[in-house]
XYZ file of C-alpha atoms in Angstrom:
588
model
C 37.461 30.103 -23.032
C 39.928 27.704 -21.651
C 37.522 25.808 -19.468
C 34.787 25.776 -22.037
C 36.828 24.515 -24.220
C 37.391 21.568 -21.462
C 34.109 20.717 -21.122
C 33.450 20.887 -24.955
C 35.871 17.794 -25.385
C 34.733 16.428 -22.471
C 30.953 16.076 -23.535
C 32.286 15.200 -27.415
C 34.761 11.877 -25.863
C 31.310 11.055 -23.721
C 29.298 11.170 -27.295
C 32.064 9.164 -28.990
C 32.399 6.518 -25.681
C 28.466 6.359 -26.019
C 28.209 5.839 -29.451
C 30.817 2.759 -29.135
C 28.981 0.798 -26.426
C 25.800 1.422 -28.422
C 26.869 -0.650 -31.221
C 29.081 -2.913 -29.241
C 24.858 -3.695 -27.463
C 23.527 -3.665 -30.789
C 25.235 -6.186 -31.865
C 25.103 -8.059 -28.936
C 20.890 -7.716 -28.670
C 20.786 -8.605 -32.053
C 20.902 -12.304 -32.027
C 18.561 -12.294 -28.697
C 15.906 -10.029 -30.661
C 16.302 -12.307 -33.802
C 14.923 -15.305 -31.240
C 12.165 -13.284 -30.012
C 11.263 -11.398 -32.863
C 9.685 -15.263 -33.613
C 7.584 -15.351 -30.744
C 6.435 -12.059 -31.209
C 5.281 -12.490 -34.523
C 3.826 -15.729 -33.179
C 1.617 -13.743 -30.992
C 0.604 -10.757 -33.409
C -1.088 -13.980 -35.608
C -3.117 -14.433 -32.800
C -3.885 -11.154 -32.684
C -5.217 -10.932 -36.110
C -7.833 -13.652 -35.502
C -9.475 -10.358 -34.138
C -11.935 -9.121 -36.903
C -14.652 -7.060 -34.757
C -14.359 -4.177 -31.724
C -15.910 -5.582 -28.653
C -16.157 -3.977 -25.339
C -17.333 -6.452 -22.763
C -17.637 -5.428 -18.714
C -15.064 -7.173 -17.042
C -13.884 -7.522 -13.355
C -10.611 -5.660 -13.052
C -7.351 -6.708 -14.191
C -5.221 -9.031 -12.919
C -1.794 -7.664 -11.198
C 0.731 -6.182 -13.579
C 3.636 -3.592 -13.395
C 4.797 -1.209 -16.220
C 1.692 -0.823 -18.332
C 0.197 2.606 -19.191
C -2.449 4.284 -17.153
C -4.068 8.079 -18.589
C -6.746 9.697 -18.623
C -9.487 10.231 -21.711
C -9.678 13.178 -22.851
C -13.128 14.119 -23.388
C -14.685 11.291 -21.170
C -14.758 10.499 -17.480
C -12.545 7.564 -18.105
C -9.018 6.016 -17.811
C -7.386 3.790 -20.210
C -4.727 1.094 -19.207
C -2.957 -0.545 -21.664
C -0.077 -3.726 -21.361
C 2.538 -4.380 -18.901
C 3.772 -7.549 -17.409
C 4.052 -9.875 -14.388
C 6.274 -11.566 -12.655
C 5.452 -15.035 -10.393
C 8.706 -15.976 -9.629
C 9.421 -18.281 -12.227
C 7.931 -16.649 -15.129
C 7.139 -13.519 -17.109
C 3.885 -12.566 -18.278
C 3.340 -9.956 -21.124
C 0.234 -8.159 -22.009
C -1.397 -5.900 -24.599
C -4.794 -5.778 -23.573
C -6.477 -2.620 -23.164
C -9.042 -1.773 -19.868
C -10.978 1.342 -19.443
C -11.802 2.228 -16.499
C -15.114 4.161 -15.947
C -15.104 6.353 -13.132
C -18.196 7.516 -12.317
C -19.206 3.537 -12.277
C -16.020 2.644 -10.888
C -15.919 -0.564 -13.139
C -13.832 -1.841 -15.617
C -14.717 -2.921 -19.732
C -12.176 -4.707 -21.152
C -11.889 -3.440 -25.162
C -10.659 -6.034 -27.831
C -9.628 -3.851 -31.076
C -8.042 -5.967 -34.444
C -4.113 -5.285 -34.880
C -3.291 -3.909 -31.275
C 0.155 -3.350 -30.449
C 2.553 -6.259 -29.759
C 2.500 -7.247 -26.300
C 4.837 -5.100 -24.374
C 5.899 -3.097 -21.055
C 7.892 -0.396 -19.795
C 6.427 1.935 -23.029
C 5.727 5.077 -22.505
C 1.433 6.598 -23.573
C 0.323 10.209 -23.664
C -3.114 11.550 -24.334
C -4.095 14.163 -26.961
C -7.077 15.288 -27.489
C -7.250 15.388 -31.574
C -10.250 14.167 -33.302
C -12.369 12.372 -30.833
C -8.810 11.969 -28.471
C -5.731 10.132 -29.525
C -3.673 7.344 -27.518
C -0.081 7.798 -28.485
C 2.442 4.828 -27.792
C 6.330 4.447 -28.058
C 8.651 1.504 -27.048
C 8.865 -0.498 -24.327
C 9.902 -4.493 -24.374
C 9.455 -8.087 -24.516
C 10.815 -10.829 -22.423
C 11.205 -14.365 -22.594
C 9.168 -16.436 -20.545
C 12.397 -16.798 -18.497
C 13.312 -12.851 -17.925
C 16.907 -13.437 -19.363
C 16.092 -12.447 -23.242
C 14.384 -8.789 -23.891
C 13.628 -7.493 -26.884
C 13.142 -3.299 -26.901
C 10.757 -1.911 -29.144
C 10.845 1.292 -31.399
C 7.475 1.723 -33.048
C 5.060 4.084 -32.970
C 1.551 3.465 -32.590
C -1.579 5.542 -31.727
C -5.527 3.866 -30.773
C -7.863 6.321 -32.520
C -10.342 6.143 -29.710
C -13.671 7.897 -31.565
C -13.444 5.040 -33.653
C -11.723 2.719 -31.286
C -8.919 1.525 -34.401
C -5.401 0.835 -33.988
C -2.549 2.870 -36.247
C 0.716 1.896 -36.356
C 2.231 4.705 -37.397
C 5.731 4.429 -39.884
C 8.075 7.075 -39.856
C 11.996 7.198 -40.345
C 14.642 8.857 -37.717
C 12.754 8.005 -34.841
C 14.674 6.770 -31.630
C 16.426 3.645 -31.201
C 14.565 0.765 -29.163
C 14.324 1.789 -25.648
C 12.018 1.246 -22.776
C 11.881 3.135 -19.538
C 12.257 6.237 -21.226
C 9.918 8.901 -20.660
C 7.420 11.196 -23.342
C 4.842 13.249 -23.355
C 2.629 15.400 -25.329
C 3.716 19.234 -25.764
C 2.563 21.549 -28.676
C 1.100 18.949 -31.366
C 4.638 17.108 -30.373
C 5.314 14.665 -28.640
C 9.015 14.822 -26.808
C 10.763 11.494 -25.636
C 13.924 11.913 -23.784
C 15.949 8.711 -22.171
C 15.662 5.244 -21.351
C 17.519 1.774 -21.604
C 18.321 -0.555 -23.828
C 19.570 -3.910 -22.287
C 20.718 -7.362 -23.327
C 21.799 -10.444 -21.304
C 25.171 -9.051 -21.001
C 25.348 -5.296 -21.595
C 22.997 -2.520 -21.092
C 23.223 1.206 -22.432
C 21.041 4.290 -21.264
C 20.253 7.409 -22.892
C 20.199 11.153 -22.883
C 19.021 12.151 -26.325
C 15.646 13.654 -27.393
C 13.814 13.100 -29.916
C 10.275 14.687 -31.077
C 7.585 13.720 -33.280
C 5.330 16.566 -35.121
C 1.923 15.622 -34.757
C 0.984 17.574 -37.902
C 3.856 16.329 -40.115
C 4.094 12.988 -38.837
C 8.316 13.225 -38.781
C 10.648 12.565 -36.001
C 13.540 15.273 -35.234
C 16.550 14.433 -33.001
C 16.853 17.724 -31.310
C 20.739 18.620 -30.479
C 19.981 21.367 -27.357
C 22.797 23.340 -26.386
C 24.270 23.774 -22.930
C 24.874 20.382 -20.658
C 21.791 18.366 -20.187
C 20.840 15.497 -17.770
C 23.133 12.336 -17.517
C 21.517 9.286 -19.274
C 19.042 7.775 -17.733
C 15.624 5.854 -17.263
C 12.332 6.451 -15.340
C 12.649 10.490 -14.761
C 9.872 12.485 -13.760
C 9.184 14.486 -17.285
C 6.890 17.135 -17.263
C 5.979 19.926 -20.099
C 5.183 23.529 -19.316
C 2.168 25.607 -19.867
C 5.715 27.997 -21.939
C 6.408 24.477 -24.485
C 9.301 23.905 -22.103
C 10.380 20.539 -20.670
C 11.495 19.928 -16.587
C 13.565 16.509 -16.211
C 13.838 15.564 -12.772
C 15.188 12.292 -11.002
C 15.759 9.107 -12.245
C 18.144 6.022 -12.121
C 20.839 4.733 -14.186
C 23.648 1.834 -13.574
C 27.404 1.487 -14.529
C 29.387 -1.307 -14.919
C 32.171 -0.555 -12.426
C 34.297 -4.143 -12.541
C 32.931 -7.615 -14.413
C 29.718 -8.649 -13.527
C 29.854 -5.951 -10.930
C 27.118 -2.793 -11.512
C 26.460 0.404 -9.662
C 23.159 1.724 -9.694
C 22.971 5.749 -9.250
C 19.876 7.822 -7.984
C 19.481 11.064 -9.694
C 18.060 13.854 -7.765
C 19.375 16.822 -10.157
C 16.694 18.649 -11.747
C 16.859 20.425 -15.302
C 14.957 22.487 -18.067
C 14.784 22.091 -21.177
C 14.083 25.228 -23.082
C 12.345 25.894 -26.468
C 14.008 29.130 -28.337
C 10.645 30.240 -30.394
C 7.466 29.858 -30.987
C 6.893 26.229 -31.267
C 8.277 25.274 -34.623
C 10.099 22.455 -35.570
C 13.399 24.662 -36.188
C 13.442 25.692 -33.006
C 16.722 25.994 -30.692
C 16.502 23.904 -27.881
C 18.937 24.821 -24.629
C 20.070 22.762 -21.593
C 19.997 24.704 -17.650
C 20.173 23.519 -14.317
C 17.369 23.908 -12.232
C 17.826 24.798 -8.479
C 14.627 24.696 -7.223
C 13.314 25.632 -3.251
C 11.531 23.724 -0.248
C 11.534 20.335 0.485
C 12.602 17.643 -2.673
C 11.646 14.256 -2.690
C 14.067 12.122 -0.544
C 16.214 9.809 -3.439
C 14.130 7.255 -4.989
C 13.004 5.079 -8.279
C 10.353 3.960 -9.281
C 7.791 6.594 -8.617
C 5.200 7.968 -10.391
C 4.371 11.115 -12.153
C 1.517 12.927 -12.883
C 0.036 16.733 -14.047
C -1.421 18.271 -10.707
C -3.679 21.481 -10.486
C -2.869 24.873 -10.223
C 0.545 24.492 -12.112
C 1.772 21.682 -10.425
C 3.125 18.325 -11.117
C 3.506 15.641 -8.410
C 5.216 12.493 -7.900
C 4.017 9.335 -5.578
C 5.730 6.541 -4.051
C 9.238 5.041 -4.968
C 11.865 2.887 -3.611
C 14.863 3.601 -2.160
C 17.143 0.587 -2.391
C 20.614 0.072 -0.433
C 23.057 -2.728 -1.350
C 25.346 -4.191 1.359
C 27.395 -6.775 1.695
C 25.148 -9.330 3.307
C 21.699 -7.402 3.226
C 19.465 -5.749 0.655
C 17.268 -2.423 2.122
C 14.857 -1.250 0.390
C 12.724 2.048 1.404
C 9.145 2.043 -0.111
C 7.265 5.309 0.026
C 3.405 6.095 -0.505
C 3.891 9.734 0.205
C 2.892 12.462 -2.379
C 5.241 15.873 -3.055
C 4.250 18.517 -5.168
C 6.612 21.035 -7.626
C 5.048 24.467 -8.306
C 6.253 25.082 -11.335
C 6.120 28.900 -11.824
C 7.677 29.095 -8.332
C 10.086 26.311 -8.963
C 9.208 24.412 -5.537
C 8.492 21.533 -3.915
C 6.735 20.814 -0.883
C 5.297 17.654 0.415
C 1.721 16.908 0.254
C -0.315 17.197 3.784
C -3.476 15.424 4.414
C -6.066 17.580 5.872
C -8.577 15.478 6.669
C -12.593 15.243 6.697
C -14.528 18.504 7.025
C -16.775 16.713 9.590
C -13.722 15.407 11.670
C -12.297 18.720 11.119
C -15.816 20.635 12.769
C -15.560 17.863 15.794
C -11.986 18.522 16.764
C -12.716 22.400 16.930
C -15.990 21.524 19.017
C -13.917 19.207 21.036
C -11.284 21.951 21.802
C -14.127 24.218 22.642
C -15.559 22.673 25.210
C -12.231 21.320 27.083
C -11.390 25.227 26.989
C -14.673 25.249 29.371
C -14.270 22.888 31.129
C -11.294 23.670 32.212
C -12.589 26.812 33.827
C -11.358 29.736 31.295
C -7.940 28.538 32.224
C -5.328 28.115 29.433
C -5.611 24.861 27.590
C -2.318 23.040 27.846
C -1.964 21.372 23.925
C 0.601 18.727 23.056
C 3.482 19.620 20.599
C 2.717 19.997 17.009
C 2.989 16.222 15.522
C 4.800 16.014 11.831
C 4.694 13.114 9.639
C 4.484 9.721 11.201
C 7.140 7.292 9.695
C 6.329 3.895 10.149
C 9.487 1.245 9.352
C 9.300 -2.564 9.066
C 11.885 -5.146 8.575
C 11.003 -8.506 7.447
C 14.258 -10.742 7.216
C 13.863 -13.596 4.705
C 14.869 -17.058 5.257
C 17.713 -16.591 3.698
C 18.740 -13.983 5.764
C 17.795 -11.168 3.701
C 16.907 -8.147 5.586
C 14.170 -6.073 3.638
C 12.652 -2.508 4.661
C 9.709 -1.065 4.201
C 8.564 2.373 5.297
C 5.498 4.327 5.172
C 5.266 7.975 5.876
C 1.891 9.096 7.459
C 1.455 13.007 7.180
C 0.273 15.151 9.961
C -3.252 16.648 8.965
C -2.536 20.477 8.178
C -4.182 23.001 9.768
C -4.616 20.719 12.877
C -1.064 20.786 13.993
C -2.396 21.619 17.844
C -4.121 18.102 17.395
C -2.310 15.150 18.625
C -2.548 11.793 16.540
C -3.681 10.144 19.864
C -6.579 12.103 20.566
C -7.402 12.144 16.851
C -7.962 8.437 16.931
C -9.605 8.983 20.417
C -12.784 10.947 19.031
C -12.778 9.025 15.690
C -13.336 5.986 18.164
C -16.249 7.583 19.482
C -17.640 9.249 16.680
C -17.691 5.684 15.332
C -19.394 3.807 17.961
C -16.565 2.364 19.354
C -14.872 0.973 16.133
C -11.298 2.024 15.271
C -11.166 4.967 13.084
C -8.195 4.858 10.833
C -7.003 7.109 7.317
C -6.878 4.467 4.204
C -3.892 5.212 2.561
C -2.054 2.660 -0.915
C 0.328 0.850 1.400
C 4.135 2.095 0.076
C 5.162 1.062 -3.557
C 7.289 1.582 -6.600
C 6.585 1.464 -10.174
C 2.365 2.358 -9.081
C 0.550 3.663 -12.218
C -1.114 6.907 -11.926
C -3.545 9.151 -13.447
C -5.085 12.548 -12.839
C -9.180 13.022 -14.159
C -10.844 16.298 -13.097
C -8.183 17.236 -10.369
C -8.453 13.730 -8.743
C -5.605 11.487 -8.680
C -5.775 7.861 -9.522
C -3.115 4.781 -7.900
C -3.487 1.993 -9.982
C -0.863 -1.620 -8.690
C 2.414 -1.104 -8.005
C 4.567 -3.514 -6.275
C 7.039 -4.000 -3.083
C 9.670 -6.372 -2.196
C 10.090 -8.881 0.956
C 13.219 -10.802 0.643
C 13.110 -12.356 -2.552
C 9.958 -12.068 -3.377
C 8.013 -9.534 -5.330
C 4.196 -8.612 -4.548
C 2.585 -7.262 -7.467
C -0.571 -5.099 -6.579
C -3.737 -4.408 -8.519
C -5.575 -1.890 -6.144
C -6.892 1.775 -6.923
C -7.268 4.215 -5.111
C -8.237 7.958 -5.658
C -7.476 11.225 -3.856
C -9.338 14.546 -4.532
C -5.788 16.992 -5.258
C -8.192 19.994 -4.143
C -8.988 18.877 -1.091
C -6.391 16.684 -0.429
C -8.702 15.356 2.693
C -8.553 11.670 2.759
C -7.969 8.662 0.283
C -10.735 6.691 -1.054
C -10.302 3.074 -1.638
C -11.739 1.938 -4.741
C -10.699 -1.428 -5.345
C -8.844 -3.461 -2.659
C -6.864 -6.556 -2.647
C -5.439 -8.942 -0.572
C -1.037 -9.302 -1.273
C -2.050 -12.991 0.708
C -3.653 -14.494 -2.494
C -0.733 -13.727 -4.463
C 1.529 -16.925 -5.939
C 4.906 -16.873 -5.792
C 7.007 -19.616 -7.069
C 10.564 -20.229 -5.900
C 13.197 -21.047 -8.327
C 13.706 -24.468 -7.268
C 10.246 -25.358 -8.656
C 11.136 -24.376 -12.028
C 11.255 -27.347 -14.279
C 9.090 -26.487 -16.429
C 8.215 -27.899 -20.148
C 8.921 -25.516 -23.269
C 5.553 -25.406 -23.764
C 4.632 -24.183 -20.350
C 7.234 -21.038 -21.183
C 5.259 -20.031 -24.179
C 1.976 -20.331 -22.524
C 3.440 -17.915 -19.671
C 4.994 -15.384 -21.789
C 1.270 -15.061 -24.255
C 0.584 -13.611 -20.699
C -3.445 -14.650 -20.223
C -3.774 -15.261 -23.625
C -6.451 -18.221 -22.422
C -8.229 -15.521 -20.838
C -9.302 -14.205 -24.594
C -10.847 -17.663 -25.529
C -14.644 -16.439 -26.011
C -15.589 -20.815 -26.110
C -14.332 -20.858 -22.344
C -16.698 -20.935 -20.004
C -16.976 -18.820 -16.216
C -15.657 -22.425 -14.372
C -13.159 -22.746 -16.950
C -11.694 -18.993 -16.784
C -11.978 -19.519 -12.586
C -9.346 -22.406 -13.183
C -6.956 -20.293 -15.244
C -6.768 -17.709 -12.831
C -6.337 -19.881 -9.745
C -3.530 -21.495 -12.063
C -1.791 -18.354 -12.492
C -2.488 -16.872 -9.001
C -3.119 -19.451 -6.314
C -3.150 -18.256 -2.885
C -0.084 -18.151 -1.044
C -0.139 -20.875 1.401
C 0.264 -20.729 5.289
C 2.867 -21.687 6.504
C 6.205 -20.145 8.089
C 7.212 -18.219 5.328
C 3.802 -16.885 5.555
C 3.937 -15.730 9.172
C 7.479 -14.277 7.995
C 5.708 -11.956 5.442
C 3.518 -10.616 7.884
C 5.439 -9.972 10.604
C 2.910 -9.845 13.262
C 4.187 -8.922 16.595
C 1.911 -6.992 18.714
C 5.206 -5.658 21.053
C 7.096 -4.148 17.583
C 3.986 -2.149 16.999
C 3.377 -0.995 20.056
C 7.144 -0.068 20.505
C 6.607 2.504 17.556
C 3.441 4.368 18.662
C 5.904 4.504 22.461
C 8.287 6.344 20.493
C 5.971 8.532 18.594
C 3.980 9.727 21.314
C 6.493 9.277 24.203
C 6.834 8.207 27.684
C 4.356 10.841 29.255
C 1.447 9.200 26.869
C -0.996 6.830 28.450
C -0.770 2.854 27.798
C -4.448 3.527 26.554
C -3.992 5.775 24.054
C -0.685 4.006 22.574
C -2.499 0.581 22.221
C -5.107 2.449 19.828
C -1.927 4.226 17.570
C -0.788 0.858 17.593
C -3.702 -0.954 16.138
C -3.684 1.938 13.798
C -0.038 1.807 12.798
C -1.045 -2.003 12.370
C -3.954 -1.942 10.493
C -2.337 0.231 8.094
C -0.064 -3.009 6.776
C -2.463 -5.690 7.684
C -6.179 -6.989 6.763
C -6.510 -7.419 10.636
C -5.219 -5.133 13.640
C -3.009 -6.814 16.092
């Protein structure tokens, strides 16, 4: 009784600490989210020059982070709606909504009257309710500048039968928030976490809320037990029971002035429902210990529903501060949880059927060749971890690292001879897995057991490279990714902050975030010279060379250590242009 009692008081002085530096942000977000709550309704009269639904075919969008990416419910289609982008110099926010047709792979771009206010970092899930529902909560606004953010706490849902926007009113929701996490659970949604920042404070949260999609009312649930720390961008995933698994995530405390620590989570919980799914239900708090092999400790990945019980999670960053260096970590791997076994294991790529049969016919006939003697095989190979470090001018040391798995059920098959018969199987040309190059913050979608990479982003130095590419892997097969749209990080603009002196005017312009691009009286040239305003090509030049990082004896120094002394220099120039060609347009 004693110790319970301890951690009773304990968890009430946290409530009563958090409560206090709630307001003491409120008040201080206030007068930022007066200024911007201008600009905002600036834009939404824009907006409401929109009488008519049109859905036009459209190449595909230009590179954001932090929009919304699901999957229809009823059709073969994805939906993608906001986010921003960063050049540099300014932010860019968006509100337009993209569908993405799969079996066409092409993109429609669908103007509907009275959409959302621009926004990112919000949080969409799917239902499928009369015709299929888009539900969306939060998120925020920025200043052209980055250093004013407004965080929204509306409610909206896209009827898309009838392709209309609701915004949907109700009292005792949560407070403004983005990089919280919901989804949809037993005609409810469930939000849990997030941030709330200013230019001088920031707060994140623990609480969770749910909203009755029958009722239309919002209940702050009060579980008992001791839940998650507060937090933002968790992997959140509902149960086929009504029960809710929070895993992960990232928060940051102000240790000193001007001085904040940034904290991984890797603790893993479950939040139970006590009933049958009604809105008096007892919700409880307990610690989840699950088995295998977790995800190393990262942000910014992504989360998705997976077959066969499963969710998974893809990419992430793992960033380390030091005293004269930034590292940051980027992953493209994939790891699984089973969640009736309460596991996690790493995804495994087993490659093509046909390149499966060859290897086996391969083995065959060395086994005869070699007289009925016993075939002498390499070592099993594991996953291939390829690290790169690009130092910035300014001395900045960044790290990037891509983990290639070893194909399952080939273990006896070494990755040199692999890319020996691919060789010849191809006529001579260099046969190499297509993988999304490592990431954070990628959007991701699962359709018919197939998962969907949309962007994403990854750092050198100072500078952020914001992608737009998709990609698609079949989670049944889980043989071999499938490039759907590429694009070249090259033509990207970045603008340094010494080129910044800009006119007022030019910061609205940048935060309506392609709002030329909606002009129906501008013509093809017209629209050609917009986007090569906003995204020139990155021009050549040392900082160029930097970026890339091009040194045939650092790649071939990798595939050395991977395959070892023994291998021949043959065979460890070909995992080299492999290893290389996995980064660049062009192998070394």
């Amino acid at each position: 009784m004693g110790k319970k009692g301890k951690r009773d008081k304990k968890g009430k002085g946290a409530e009563k600490t958090l409560a206090k530096m709630e307001k003491k942000v409120s008040r201080r977000a206030k007068k930022e989210e007066e200024d911007l709550e201008a600009l905002i309704a600036e834009f939404q009269s824009l907006d409401a020059k929109k009488t008519q639904v049109i859905e036009s075919s459209c190449p595909p969008p230009s590179p954001r982070l932090n929009c919304s990416f699901c999957a229809h419910p009823d059709r073969d289609e994805l939906i993608l709606f906001g986010g921003e982008y960063f050049n540099g110099q300014k932010t860019y926010l968006y509100n337009e909504l993209y569908i993405y047709h799969i079996r066409k792979n092409s993109w429609a771009k669908l103007d509907i009257p009275n959409p959302p206010p621009r926004r990112c970092a919000h949080q969409a899930a799917v239902v499928p309710t009369a015709g299929g529902q888009l539900w969306i909560f939060g998120g925020e606004f920025a200043s052209p500048n980055g250093e004013q953010f407004y965080h929204y706490k509306d409610l909206w849902v896209l009827h898309l039968a009838t392709k209309t926007w609701e915004q949907i009113k109700a009292p005792g929701g949560p407070s403004g928030r983005s990089g919280h996490r919901m989804v949809a659970c037993k005609r409810q949604l469930i939000i849990f976490g997030g941030f709330h920042e200013s230019a001088r404070d920031f707060i994140y949260y623990n609480d969770v809320y749910t909203f009755n999609l029958d009722s239309f009312t919002w209940s702050k649930l009060a579980p008992a037990g001791i839940g998650p720390a507060p937090r933002s961008g968790c992997q959140m995933t509902p149960t086929p029971e009504g029960n809710i698994i929070i895993y992960g995530g990232y928060s940051k405390q102000r240790i000193k002035k001007d001085v904040d620590k940034g904290t991984l989570h890797t603790d893993m919980f479950l939040l139970k429902a006590e009933g049958t799914g009604k809105e008096e239900d007892r919700w409880s708090w307990s610690r989840l210990s699950p088995s295998g092999v977790k995800p190393s400790p990262r942000s910014g990945f992504a989360v998705a529903a997976a077959p066969n019980n499963r969710c998974l999670l893809f990419g992430g960053v793992q960033d380390e501060e030091e005293e004269e260096s930034i590292e940051g970590d980027f992953f493209n791997d994939i790891y699984f949880y089973d969640i009736g076994k309460n596991r996690w294991f790493p995804a495994q790529l087993k490659g093509p059927k046909s390149e499966r049969r060859k290897r086996r016919r391969g083995r065959q006939a060395e086994a005869e060749a070699a007289g009925g003697e016993e075939l002498q095989l390499p070592p099993p190979q594991g996953p291939l971890e390829i690290v790169k470090e690009v130092v910035a001018e300014d001395g900045t040391v960044m790290t990037i690292k891509q983990v290639i798995p070893g194909a399952a059920g080939d273990k006896d098959r070494s990755g040199s001879e692999e890319e020996e018969e691919e060789e010849e199987e191809e006529g001579g040309a260099l046969g190499q897995p297509v993988e999304p190059c490592p990431r954070s913050s990628a959007m991701v979608a699962v359709k018919h057991g197939v998962l969907y990479v949309y962007g994403g982003m990854f750092e050198v130095g100072d500078r952020q490279v914001t992608l737009s590419d998709l990609h698609s892997i079949d989670l049944h097969r889980m043989d071999q990714w499938k490039v759907l749209l590429e694009m070249d990080p090259k033509t990207q603009e970045w603008l340094e902050e010494s080129e910044s002196d800009e006119e007022e005017d030019d910061d609205v312009e940048g935060a309506e975030g392609g709002e030329e691009e909606d002009d129906e009286s501008s013509e093809e040239d017209s629209e050609d010279e917009e986007g090569e305003q906003q995204h020139p090509a990155v021009q050549p030049g040392e900082a160029q060379a930097q970026y890339l990082a091009r040194t045939e004896q650092y790649w071939l120094g990798l595939a050395r250590s991977h395959m070892g002394p023994e291998a021949k220099d043959k065979k460890v120039l070909k995992v080299a242009h492999a290893m290389a060609k996995t980064f660049y347009e062009d192998p070394i």
